[in-house]
Short mmCIF file of C-alpha atoms and ligand atoms in Angstrom, two decimals:
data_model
loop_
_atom_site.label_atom_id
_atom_site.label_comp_id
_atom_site.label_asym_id
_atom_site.label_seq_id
_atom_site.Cartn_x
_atom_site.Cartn_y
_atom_site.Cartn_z
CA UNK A 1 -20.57 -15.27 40.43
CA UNK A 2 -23.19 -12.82 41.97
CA UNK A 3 -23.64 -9.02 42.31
CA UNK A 4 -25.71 -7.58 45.34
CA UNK A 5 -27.96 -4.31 45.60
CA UNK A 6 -30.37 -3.19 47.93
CA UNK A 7 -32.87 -2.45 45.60
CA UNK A 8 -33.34 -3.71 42.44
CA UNK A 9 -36.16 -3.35 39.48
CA UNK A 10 -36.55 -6.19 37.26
CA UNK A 11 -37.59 -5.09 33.49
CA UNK A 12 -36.26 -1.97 31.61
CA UNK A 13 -39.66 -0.23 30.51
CA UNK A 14 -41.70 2.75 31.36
CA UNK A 15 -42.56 1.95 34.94
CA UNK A 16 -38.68 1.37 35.54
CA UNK A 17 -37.57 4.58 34.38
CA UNK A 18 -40.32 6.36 36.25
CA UNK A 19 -39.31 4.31 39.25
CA UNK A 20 -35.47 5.27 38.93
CA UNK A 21 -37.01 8.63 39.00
CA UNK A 22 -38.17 8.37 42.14
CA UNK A 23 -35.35 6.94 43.75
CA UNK A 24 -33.16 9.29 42.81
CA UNK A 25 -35.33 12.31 44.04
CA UNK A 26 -35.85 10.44 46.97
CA UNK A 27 -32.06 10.28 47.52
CA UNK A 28 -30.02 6.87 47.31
CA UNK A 29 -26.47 6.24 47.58
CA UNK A 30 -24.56 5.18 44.69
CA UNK A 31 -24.76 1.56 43.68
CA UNK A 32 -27.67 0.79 45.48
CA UNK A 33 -30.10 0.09 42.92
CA UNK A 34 -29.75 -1.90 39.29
CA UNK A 35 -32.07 -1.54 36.61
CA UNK A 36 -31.97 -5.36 34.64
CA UNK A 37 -33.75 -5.38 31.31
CA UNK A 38 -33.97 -8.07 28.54
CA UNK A 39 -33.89 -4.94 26.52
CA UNK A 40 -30.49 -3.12 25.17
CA UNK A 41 -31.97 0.51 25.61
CA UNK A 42 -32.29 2.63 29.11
CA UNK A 43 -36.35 3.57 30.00
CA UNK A 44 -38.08 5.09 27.30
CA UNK A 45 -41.19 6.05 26.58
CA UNK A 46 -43.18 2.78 24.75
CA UNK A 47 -46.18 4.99 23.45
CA UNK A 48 -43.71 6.85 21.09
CA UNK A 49 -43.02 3.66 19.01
CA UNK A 50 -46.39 3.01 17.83
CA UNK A 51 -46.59 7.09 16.68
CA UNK A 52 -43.73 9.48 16.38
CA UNK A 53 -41.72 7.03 15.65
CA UNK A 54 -42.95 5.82 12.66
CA UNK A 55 -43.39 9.16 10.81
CA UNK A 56 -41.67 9.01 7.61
CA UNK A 57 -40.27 12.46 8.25
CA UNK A 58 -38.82 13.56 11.30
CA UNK A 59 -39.20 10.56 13.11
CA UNK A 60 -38.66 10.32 17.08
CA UNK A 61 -35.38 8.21 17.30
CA UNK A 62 -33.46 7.87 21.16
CA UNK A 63 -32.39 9.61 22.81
CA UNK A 64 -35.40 11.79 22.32
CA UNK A 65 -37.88 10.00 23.89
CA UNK A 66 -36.28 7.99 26.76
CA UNK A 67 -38.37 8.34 29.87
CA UNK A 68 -39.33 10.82 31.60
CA UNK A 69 -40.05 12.83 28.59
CA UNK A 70 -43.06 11.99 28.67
CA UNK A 71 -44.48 14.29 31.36
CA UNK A 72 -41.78 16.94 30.70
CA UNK A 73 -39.37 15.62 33.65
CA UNK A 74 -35.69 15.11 32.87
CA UNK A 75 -34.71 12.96 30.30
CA UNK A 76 -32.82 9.84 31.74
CA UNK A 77 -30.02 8.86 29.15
CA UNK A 78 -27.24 6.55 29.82
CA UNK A 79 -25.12 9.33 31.09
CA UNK A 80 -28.06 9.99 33.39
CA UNK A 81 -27.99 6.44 35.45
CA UNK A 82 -24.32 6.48 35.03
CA UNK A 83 -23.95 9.67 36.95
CA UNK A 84 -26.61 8.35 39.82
CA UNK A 85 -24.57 5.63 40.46
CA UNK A 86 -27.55 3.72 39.14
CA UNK A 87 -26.63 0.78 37.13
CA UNK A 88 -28.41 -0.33 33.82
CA UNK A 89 -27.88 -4.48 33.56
CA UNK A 90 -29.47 -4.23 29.71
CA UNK A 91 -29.48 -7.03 27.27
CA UNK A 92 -29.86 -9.26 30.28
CA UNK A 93 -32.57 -11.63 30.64
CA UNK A 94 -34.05 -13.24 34.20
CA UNK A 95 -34.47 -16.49 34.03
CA UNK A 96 -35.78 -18.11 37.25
CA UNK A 97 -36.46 -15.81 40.39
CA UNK A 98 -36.16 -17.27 44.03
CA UNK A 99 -38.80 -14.64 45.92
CA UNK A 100 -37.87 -16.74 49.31
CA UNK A 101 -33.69 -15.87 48.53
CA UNK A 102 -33.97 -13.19 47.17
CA UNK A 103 -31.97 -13.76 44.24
CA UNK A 104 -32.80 -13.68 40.28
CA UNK A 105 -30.51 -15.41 37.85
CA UNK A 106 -29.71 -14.48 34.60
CA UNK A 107 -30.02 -16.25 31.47
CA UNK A 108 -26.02 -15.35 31.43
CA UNK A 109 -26.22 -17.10 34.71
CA UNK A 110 -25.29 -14.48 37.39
CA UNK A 111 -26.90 -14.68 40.65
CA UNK A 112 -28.04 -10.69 41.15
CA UNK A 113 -29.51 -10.40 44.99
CA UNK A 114 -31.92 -7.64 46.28
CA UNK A 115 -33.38 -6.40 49.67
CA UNK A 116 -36.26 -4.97 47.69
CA UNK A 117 -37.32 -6.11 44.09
CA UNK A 118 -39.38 -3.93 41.77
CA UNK A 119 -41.34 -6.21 39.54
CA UNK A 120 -41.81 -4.51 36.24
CA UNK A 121 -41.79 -6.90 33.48
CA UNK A 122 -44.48 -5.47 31.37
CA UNK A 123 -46.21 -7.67 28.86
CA UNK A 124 -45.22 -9.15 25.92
CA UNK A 125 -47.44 -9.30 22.21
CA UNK A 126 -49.60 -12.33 22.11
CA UNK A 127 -48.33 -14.32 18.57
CA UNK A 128 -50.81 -15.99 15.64
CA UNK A 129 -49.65 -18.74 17.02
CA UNK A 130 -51.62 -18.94 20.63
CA UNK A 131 -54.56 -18.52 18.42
CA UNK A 132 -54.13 -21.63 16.20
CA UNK A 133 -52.35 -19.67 13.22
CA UNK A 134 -48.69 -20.45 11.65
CA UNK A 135 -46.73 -17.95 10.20
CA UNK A 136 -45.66 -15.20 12.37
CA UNK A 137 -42.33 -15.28 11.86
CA UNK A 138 -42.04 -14.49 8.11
CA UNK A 139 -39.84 -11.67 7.45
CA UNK A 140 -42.82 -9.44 6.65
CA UNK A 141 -44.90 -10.10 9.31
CA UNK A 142 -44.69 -7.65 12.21
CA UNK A 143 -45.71 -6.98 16.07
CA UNK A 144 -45.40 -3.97 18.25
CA UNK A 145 -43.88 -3.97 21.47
CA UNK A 146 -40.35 -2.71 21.80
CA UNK A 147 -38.22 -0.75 19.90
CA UNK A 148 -36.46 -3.72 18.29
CA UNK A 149 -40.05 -4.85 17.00
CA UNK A 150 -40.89 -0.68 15.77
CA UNK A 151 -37.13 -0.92 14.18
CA UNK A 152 -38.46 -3.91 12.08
CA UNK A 153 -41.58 -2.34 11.25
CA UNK A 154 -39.72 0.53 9.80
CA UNK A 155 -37.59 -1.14 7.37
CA UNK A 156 -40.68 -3.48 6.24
CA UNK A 157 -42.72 -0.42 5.86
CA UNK A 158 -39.92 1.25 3.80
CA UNK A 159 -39.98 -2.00 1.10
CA UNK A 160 -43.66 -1.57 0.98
CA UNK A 161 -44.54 1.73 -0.38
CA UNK A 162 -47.52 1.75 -2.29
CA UNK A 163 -48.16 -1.57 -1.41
CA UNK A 164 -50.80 -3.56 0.88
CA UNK A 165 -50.26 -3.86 4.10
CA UNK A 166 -53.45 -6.59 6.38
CA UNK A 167 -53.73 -5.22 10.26
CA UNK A 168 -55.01 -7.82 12.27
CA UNK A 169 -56.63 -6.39 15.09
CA UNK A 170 -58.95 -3.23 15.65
CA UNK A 171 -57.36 -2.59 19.27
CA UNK A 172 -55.35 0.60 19.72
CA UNK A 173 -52.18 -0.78 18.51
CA UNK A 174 -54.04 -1.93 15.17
CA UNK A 175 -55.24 1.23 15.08
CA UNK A 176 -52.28 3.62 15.39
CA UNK A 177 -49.80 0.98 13.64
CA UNK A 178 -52.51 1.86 10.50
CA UNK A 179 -53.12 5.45 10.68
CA UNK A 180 -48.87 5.37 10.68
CA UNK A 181 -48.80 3.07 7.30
CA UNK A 182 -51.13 5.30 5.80
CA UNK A 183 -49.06 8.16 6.44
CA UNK A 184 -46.67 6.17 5.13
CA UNK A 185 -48.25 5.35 1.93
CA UNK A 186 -49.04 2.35 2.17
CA UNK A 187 -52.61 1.02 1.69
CA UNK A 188 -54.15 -0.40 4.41
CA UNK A 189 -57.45 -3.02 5.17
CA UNK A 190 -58.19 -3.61 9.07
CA UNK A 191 -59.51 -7.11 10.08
CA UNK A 192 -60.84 -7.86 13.35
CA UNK A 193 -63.91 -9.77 14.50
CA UNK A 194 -65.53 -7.64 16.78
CA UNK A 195 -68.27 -5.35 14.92
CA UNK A 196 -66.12 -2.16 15.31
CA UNK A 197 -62.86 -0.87 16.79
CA UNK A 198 -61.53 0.00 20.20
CA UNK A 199 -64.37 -3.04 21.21
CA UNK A 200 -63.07 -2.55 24.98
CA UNK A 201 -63.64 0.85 25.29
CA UNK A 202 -65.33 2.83 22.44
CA UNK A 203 -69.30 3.00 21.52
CA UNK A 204 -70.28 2.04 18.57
CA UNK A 205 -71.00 5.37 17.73
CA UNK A 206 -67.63 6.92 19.18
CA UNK A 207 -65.80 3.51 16.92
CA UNK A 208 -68.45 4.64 13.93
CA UNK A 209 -66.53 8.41 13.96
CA UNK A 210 -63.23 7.31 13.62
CA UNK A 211 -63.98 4.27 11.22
CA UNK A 212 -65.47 6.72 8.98
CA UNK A 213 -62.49 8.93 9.24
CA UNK A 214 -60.02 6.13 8.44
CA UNK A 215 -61.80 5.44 5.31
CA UNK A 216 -61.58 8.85 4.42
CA UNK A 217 -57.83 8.25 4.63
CA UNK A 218 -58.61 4.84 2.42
CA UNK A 219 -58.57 2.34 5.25
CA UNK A 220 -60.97 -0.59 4.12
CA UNK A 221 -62.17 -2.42 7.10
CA UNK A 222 -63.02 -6.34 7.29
CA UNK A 223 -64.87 -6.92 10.53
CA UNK A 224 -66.47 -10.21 12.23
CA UNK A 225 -63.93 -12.40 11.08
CA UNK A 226 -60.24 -13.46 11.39
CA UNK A 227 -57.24 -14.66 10.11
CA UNK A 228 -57.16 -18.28 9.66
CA UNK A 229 -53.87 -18.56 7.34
CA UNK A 230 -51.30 -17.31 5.19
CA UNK A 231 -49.88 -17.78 1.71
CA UNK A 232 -46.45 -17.51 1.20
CA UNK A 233 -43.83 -17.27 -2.02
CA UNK A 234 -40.42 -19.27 -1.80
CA UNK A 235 -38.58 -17.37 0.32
CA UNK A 236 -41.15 -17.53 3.20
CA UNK A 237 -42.55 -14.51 2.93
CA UNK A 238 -46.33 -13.88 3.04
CA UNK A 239 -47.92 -12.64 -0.42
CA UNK A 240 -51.40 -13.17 0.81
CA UNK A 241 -54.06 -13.83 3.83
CA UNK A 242 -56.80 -16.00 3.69
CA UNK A 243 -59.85 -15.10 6.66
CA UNK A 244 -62.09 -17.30 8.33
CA UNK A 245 -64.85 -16.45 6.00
CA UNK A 246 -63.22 -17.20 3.09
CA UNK A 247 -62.10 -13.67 1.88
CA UNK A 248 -58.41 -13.86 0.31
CA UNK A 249 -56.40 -10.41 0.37
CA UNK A 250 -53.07 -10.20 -0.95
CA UNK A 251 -50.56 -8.57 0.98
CA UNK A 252 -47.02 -7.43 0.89
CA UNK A 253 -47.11 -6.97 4.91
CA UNK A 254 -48.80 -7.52 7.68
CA UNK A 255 -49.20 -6.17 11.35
CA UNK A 256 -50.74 -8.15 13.83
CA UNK A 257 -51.82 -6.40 17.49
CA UNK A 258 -54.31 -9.34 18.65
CA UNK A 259 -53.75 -8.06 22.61
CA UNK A 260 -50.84 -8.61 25.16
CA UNK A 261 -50.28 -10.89 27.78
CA UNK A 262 -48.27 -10.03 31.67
CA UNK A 263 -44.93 -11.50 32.31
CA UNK A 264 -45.98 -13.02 35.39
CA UNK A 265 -44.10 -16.59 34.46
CA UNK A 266 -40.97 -16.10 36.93
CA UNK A 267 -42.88 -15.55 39.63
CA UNK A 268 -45.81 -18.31 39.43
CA UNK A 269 -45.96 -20.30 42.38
CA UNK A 270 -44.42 -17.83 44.19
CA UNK A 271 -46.65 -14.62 44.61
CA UNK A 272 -50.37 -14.10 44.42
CA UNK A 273 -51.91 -13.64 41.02
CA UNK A 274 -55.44 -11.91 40.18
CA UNK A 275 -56.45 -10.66 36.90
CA UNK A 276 -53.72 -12.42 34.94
CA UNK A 277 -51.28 -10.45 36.81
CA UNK A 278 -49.49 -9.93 39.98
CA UNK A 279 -51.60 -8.65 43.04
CA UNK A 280 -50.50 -5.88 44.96
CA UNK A 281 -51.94 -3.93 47.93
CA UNK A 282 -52.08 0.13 48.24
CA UNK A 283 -48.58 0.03 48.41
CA UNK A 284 -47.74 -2.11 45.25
CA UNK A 285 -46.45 -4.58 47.56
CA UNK A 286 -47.11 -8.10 46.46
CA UNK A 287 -47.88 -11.27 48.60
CA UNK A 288 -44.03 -11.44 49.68
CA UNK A 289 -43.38 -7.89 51.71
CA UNK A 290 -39.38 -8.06 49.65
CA UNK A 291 -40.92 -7.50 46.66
CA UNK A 292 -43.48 -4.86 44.83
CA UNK A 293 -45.00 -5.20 41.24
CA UNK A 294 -45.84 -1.72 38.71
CA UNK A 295 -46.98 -1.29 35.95
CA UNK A 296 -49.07 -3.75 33.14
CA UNK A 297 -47.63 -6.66 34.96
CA UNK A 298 -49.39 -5.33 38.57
CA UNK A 299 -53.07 -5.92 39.34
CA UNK A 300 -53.84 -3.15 42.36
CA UNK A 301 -56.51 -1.90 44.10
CA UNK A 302 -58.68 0.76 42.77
CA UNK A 303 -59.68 3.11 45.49
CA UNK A 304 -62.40 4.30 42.67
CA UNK A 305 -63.63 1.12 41.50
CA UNK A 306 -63.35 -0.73 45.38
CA UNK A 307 -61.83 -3.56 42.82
CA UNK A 308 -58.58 -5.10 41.65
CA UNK A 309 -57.84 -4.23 38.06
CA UNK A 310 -54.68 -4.51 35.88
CA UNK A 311 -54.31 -1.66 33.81
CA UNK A 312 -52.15 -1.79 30.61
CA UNK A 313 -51.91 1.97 30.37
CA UNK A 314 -48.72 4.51 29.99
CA UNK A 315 -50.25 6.93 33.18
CA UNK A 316 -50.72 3.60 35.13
CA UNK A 317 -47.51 2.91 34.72
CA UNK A 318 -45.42 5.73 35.62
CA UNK A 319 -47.86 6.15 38.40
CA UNK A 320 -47.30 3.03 40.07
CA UNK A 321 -43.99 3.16 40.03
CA UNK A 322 -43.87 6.62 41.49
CA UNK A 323 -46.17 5.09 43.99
CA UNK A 324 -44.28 1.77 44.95
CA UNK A 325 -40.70 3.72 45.22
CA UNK A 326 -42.53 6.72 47.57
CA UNK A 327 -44.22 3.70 49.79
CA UNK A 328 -41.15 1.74 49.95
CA UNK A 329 -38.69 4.81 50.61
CA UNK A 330 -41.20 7.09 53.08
CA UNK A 331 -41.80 7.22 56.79
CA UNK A 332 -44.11 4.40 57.48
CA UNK A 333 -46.87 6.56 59.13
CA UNK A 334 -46.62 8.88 55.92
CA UNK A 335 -47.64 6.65 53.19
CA UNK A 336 -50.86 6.09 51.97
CA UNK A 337 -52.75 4.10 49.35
CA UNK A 338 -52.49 4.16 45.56
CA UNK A 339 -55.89 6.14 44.84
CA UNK A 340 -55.70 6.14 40.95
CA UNK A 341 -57.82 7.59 38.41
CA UNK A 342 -57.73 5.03 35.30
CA UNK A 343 -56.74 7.01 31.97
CA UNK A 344 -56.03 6.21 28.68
CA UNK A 345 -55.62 8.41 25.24
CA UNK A 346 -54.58 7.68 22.37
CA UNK A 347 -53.38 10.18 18.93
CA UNK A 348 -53.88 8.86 15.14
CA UNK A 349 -53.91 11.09 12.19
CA UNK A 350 -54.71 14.77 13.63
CA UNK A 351 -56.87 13.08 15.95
CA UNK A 352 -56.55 13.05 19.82
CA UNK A 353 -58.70 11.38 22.55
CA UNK A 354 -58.35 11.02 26.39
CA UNK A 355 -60.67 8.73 28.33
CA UNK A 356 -60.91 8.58 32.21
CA UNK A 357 -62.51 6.17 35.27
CA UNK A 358 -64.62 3.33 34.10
CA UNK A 359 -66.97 2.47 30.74
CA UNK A 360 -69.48 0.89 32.37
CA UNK A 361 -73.30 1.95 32.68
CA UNK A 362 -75.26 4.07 30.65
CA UNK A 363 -73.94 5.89 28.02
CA UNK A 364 -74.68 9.77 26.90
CA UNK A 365 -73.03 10.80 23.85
CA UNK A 366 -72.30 14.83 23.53
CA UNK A 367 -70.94 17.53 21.02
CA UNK A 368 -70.90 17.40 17.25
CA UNK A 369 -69.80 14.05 15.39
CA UNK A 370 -69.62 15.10 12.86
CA UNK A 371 -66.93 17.97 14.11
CA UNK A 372 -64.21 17.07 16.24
CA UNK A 373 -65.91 18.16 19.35
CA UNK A 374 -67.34 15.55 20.96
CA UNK A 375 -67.37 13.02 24.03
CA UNK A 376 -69.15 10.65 26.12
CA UNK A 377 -70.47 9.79 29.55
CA UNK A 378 -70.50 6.80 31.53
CA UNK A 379 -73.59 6.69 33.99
CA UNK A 380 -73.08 3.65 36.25
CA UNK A 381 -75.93 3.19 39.34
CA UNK A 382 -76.70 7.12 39.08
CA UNK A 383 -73.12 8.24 38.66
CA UNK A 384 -71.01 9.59 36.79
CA UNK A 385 -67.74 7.23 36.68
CA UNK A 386 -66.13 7.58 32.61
CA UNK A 387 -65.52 10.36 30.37
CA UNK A 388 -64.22 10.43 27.09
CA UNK A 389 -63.17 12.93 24.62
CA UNK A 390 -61.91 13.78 21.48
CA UNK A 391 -60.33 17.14 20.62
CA UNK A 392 -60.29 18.70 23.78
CA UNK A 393 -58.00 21.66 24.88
CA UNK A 394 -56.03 20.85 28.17
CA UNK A 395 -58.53 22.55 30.66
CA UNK A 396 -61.01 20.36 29.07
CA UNK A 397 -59.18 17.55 29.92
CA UNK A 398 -58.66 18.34 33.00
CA UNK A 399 -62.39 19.06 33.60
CA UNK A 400 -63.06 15.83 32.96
CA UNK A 401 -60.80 14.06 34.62
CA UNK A 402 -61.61 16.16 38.03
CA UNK A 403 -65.56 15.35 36.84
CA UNK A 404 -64.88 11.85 36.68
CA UNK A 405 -63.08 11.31 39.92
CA UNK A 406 -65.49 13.05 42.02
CA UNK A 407 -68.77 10.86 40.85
CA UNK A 408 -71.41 13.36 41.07
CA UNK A 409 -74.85 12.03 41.13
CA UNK A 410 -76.90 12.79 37.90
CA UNK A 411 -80.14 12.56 38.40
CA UNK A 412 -81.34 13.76 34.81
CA UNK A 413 -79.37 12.20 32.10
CA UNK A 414 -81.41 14.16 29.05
CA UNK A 415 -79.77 17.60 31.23
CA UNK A 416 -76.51 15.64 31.23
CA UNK A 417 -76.56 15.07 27.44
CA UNK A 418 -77.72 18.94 26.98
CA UNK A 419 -74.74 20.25 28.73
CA UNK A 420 -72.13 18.29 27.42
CA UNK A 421 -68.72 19.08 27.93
CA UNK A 422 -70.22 22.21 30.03
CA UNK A 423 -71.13 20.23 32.17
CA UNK A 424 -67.56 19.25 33.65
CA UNK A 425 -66.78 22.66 33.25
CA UNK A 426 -69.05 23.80 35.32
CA UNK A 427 -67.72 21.66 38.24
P1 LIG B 501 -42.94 -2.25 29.64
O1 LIG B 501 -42.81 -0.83 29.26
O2 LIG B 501 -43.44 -3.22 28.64
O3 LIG B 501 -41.52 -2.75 30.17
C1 LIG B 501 -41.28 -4.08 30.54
C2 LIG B 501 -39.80 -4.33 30.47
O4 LIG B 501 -39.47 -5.54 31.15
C3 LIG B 501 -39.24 -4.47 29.07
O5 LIG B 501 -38.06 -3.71 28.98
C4 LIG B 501 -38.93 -5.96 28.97
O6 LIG B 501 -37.90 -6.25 28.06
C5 LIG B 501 -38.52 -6.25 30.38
N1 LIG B 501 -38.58 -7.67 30.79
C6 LIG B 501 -39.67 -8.47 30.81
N2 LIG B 501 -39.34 -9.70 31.26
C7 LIG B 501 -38.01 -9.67 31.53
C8 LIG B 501 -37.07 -10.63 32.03
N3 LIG B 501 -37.44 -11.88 32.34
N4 LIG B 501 -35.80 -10.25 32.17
C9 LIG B 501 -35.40 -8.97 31.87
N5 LIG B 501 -36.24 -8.04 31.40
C10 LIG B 501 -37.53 -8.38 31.24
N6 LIG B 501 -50.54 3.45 26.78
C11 LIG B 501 -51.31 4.57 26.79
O7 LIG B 501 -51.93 4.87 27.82
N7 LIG B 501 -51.41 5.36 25.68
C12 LIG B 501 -50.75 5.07 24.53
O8 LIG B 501 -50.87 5.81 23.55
C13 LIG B 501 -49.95 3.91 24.48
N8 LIG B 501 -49.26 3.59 23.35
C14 LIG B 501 -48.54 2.43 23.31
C15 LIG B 501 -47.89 2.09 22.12
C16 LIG B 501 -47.16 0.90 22.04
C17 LIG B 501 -46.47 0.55 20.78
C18 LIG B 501 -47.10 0.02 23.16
C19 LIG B 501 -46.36 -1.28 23.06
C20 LIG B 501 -47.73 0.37 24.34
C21 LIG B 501 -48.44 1.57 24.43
N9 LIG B 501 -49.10 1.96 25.61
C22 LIG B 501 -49.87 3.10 25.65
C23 LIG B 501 -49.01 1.11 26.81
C24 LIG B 501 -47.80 1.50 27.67
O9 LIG B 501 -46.67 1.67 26.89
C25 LIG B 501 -47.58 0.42 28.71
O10 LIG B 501 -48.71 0.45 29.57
C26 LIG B 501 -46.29 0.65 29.50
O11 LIG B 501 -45.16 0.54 28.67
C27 LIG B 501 -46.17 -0.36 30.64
O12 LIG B 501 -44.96 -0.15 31.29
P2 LIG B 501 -44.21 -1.34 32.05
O13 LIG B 501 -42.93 -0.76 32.55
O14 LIG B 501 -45.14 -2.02 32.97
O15 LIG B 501 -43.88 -2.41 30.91
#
């Protein structure tokens, strides 16, 4: 048995909402293009689950936040695809994909053909497990990746009120997952073995301000070590960790976010890989001209940069997608190259931050921190190529995302650090 489209986008996440998006602005006939996700929910926004979504009190539930919500488009429900003619395969995992046929085949084992294939399988949570450590299926031991895993964290998070809850990692995840369980009541101790959080992108005096703000909110932090087991009770579930350096904490939950990994695995073998994902040109075509890859899963080129990178990043992904569908749907002669301004932000507690380009070079720190007006510079070969800030207003933002794709030159960084956030202003 076999269905066949023209196009066809393979994973049910951000990027494939976005794409539908695009298709349908760009005009397709009915029944030309299937959405197949492992997933039982249409496109919706991932960032939500890790923030509204836990709030204890009016807490972001679907439909509210299916994409494209998220940069005040129209909301695609069900009803949405439905009356595009677009149709959602959900609950449907690919098993095996056959780039030279052009077929994918279900776990349910339909054949589903294409003319075009959108890869956009996302990532999945890395477990305990790939690092050496047993346990992670206990009933109180959560990830963060989909809705089914922010439905579990709920419920666990509702038995543990007033209780102690271990986050194992100091990435963003680990961070936001905490600021929500303190909001939720719960009392929280961070444990990560870098020497402070964010380690891929924040300074240790940027990770300093918002450490020092989480303990205000009674978050104890355990750094330069990790989790090397678990202690359970009868039923399985964990009562306690033990960490590499011997410290034993005893828990009634725990949250791991230890990093993600691409779902490249159907296509091994088949298309080029870079950067632990799939490589695409300008276009977000891949190696095999049937078939482009967006979002976390694609590595691209970076006009910016003049370098590959794989971005795991909400903006990347919508982005991409926008990108691929436009390239694969315009005039040949009218399409041009993804030129793409890495950005990332983030929102715990009242806090906000926004970072854009690269965080490499020199570093000038700005503003008060010991406010909520501050922000960073990245100063890489005599240029200007990251900024970061917390608290702006949205015409700060924007200066500083227009500063840091146009690379000025700074020639006196002590006149840099002076003007601050003026200084993007002023460009
Ligand atoms: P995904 O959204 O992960 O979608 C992948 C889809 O593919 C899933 O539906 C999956 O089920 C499906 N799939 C995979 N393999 C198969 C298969 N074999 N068969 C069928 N279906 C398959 N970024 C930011 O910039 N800021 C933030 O604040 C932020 N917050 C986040 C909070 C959370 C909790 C998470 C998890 C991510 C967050 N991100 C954030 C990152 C952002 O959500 C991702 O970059 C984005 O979702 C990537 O989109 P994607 O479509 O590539 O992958």
């Amino acid at each position: 048995m076999g269905r066949a489209f023209v196009y066809v986008i393979l994973g049910g996440g951000v990027a494939a909402g976005y794409a539908a998006f695009e298709f349908s602005k760009r005009g397709i006939s009915h029944g030309e293009l299937c959405i197949i996700s492992e997933e039982t929910f249409a496109p919706y926004e991932r960032p939500a689950l890790s923030k509204g979504f836990l709030l204890p009190e009016d807490s972001a539930r679907l439909p509210s936040f299916h994409t494209c919500v998220g940069t005040n488009e129209e909301r695609l429900t069900p009803k949405w695809y439905k009356e595009h003619g677009i149709e959602l395969v959900l609950g449907t995992r690919v098993k095996s994909a056959d780039v030279r046929r052009k077929t994918l085949l279900t776990a349910a084992g339909e054949t589903i053909s294409y003319k075009i294939l959108i890869v956009a399988t996302g990532a999945r949570a890395l477990k305990l497990e790939e690092f050496g450590v047993n346990g992670s299926d206990a009933e109180n031991v959560c990830y963060m990746r989909d809705l089914a895993d922010a439905t579990r964290l709920v419920s666990v998070m509702q038995s543990c009120v007033g209780g102690n809850a271990i986050v194992i990692g100091g990435g963003y995840i680990g961070m936001e997952c905490a600021a929500s369980l303190v909001i939720n009541k719960i009392n929280v101790t961070m444990v990560f073995p870098e020497a402070h959080c964010m380690p891929r992108l924040f300074t240790p005096k940027i990770a300093g301000y918002y450490e020092d703000f989480y303990k205000s909110k009674g978050v104890k932090f355990i750094k330069g070590t990790v989790l090397s087991s678990f202690e359970n009770d009868t039923s399985g579930k964990v009562t306690a960790v033990i960490l590499r350096d011997g410290t034993r904490l005893t828990a009634d939950m725990v949250m791991v976010g230890i990093g993600i990994r691409p779902n490249t695995i159907l296509f091994e073998g088949q298309l080029t890989l870079e950067k632990g994902g799939i490589k695409v040109n300008g276009h977000m075509q891949t190696s095999n001209s049937s078939v482009y890859a967006v979002g976390d899963v694609a590595a691209f080129p970076v006009k910016l940069f003049g370098e590959i990178r794989r971005l795991e990043h909400v903006d990347s992904a919508r982005k991409s997608a926008r990108h691929a569908v436009a390239a694969i749907m315009a005039p040949e002669k009218t399409r041009g190259d993804f030129d793409y301004l890495p950005f990332f932000y983030s929102r715990v507690f009242t806090l906000s931050w926004q970072f854009y380009g690269d965080n490499v070079g020199e570093v000038v720190h700005y503003g008060d921190f010991s406010g909520r007006s501050f922000g960073a510079y990245w100063i890489n070969k005599g240029k200007l190529v990251g900024s970061f800030l917390e608290g702006g207003t949205k015409e700060e933002y924007e200066a500083i995302a227009k500063v840091t794709r146009l690379q000025p030159v700074v020639a006196d960084i002590a006149e840099l650090e002076r003007q601050g956030l003026g200084f993007a202003l002023s460009v």
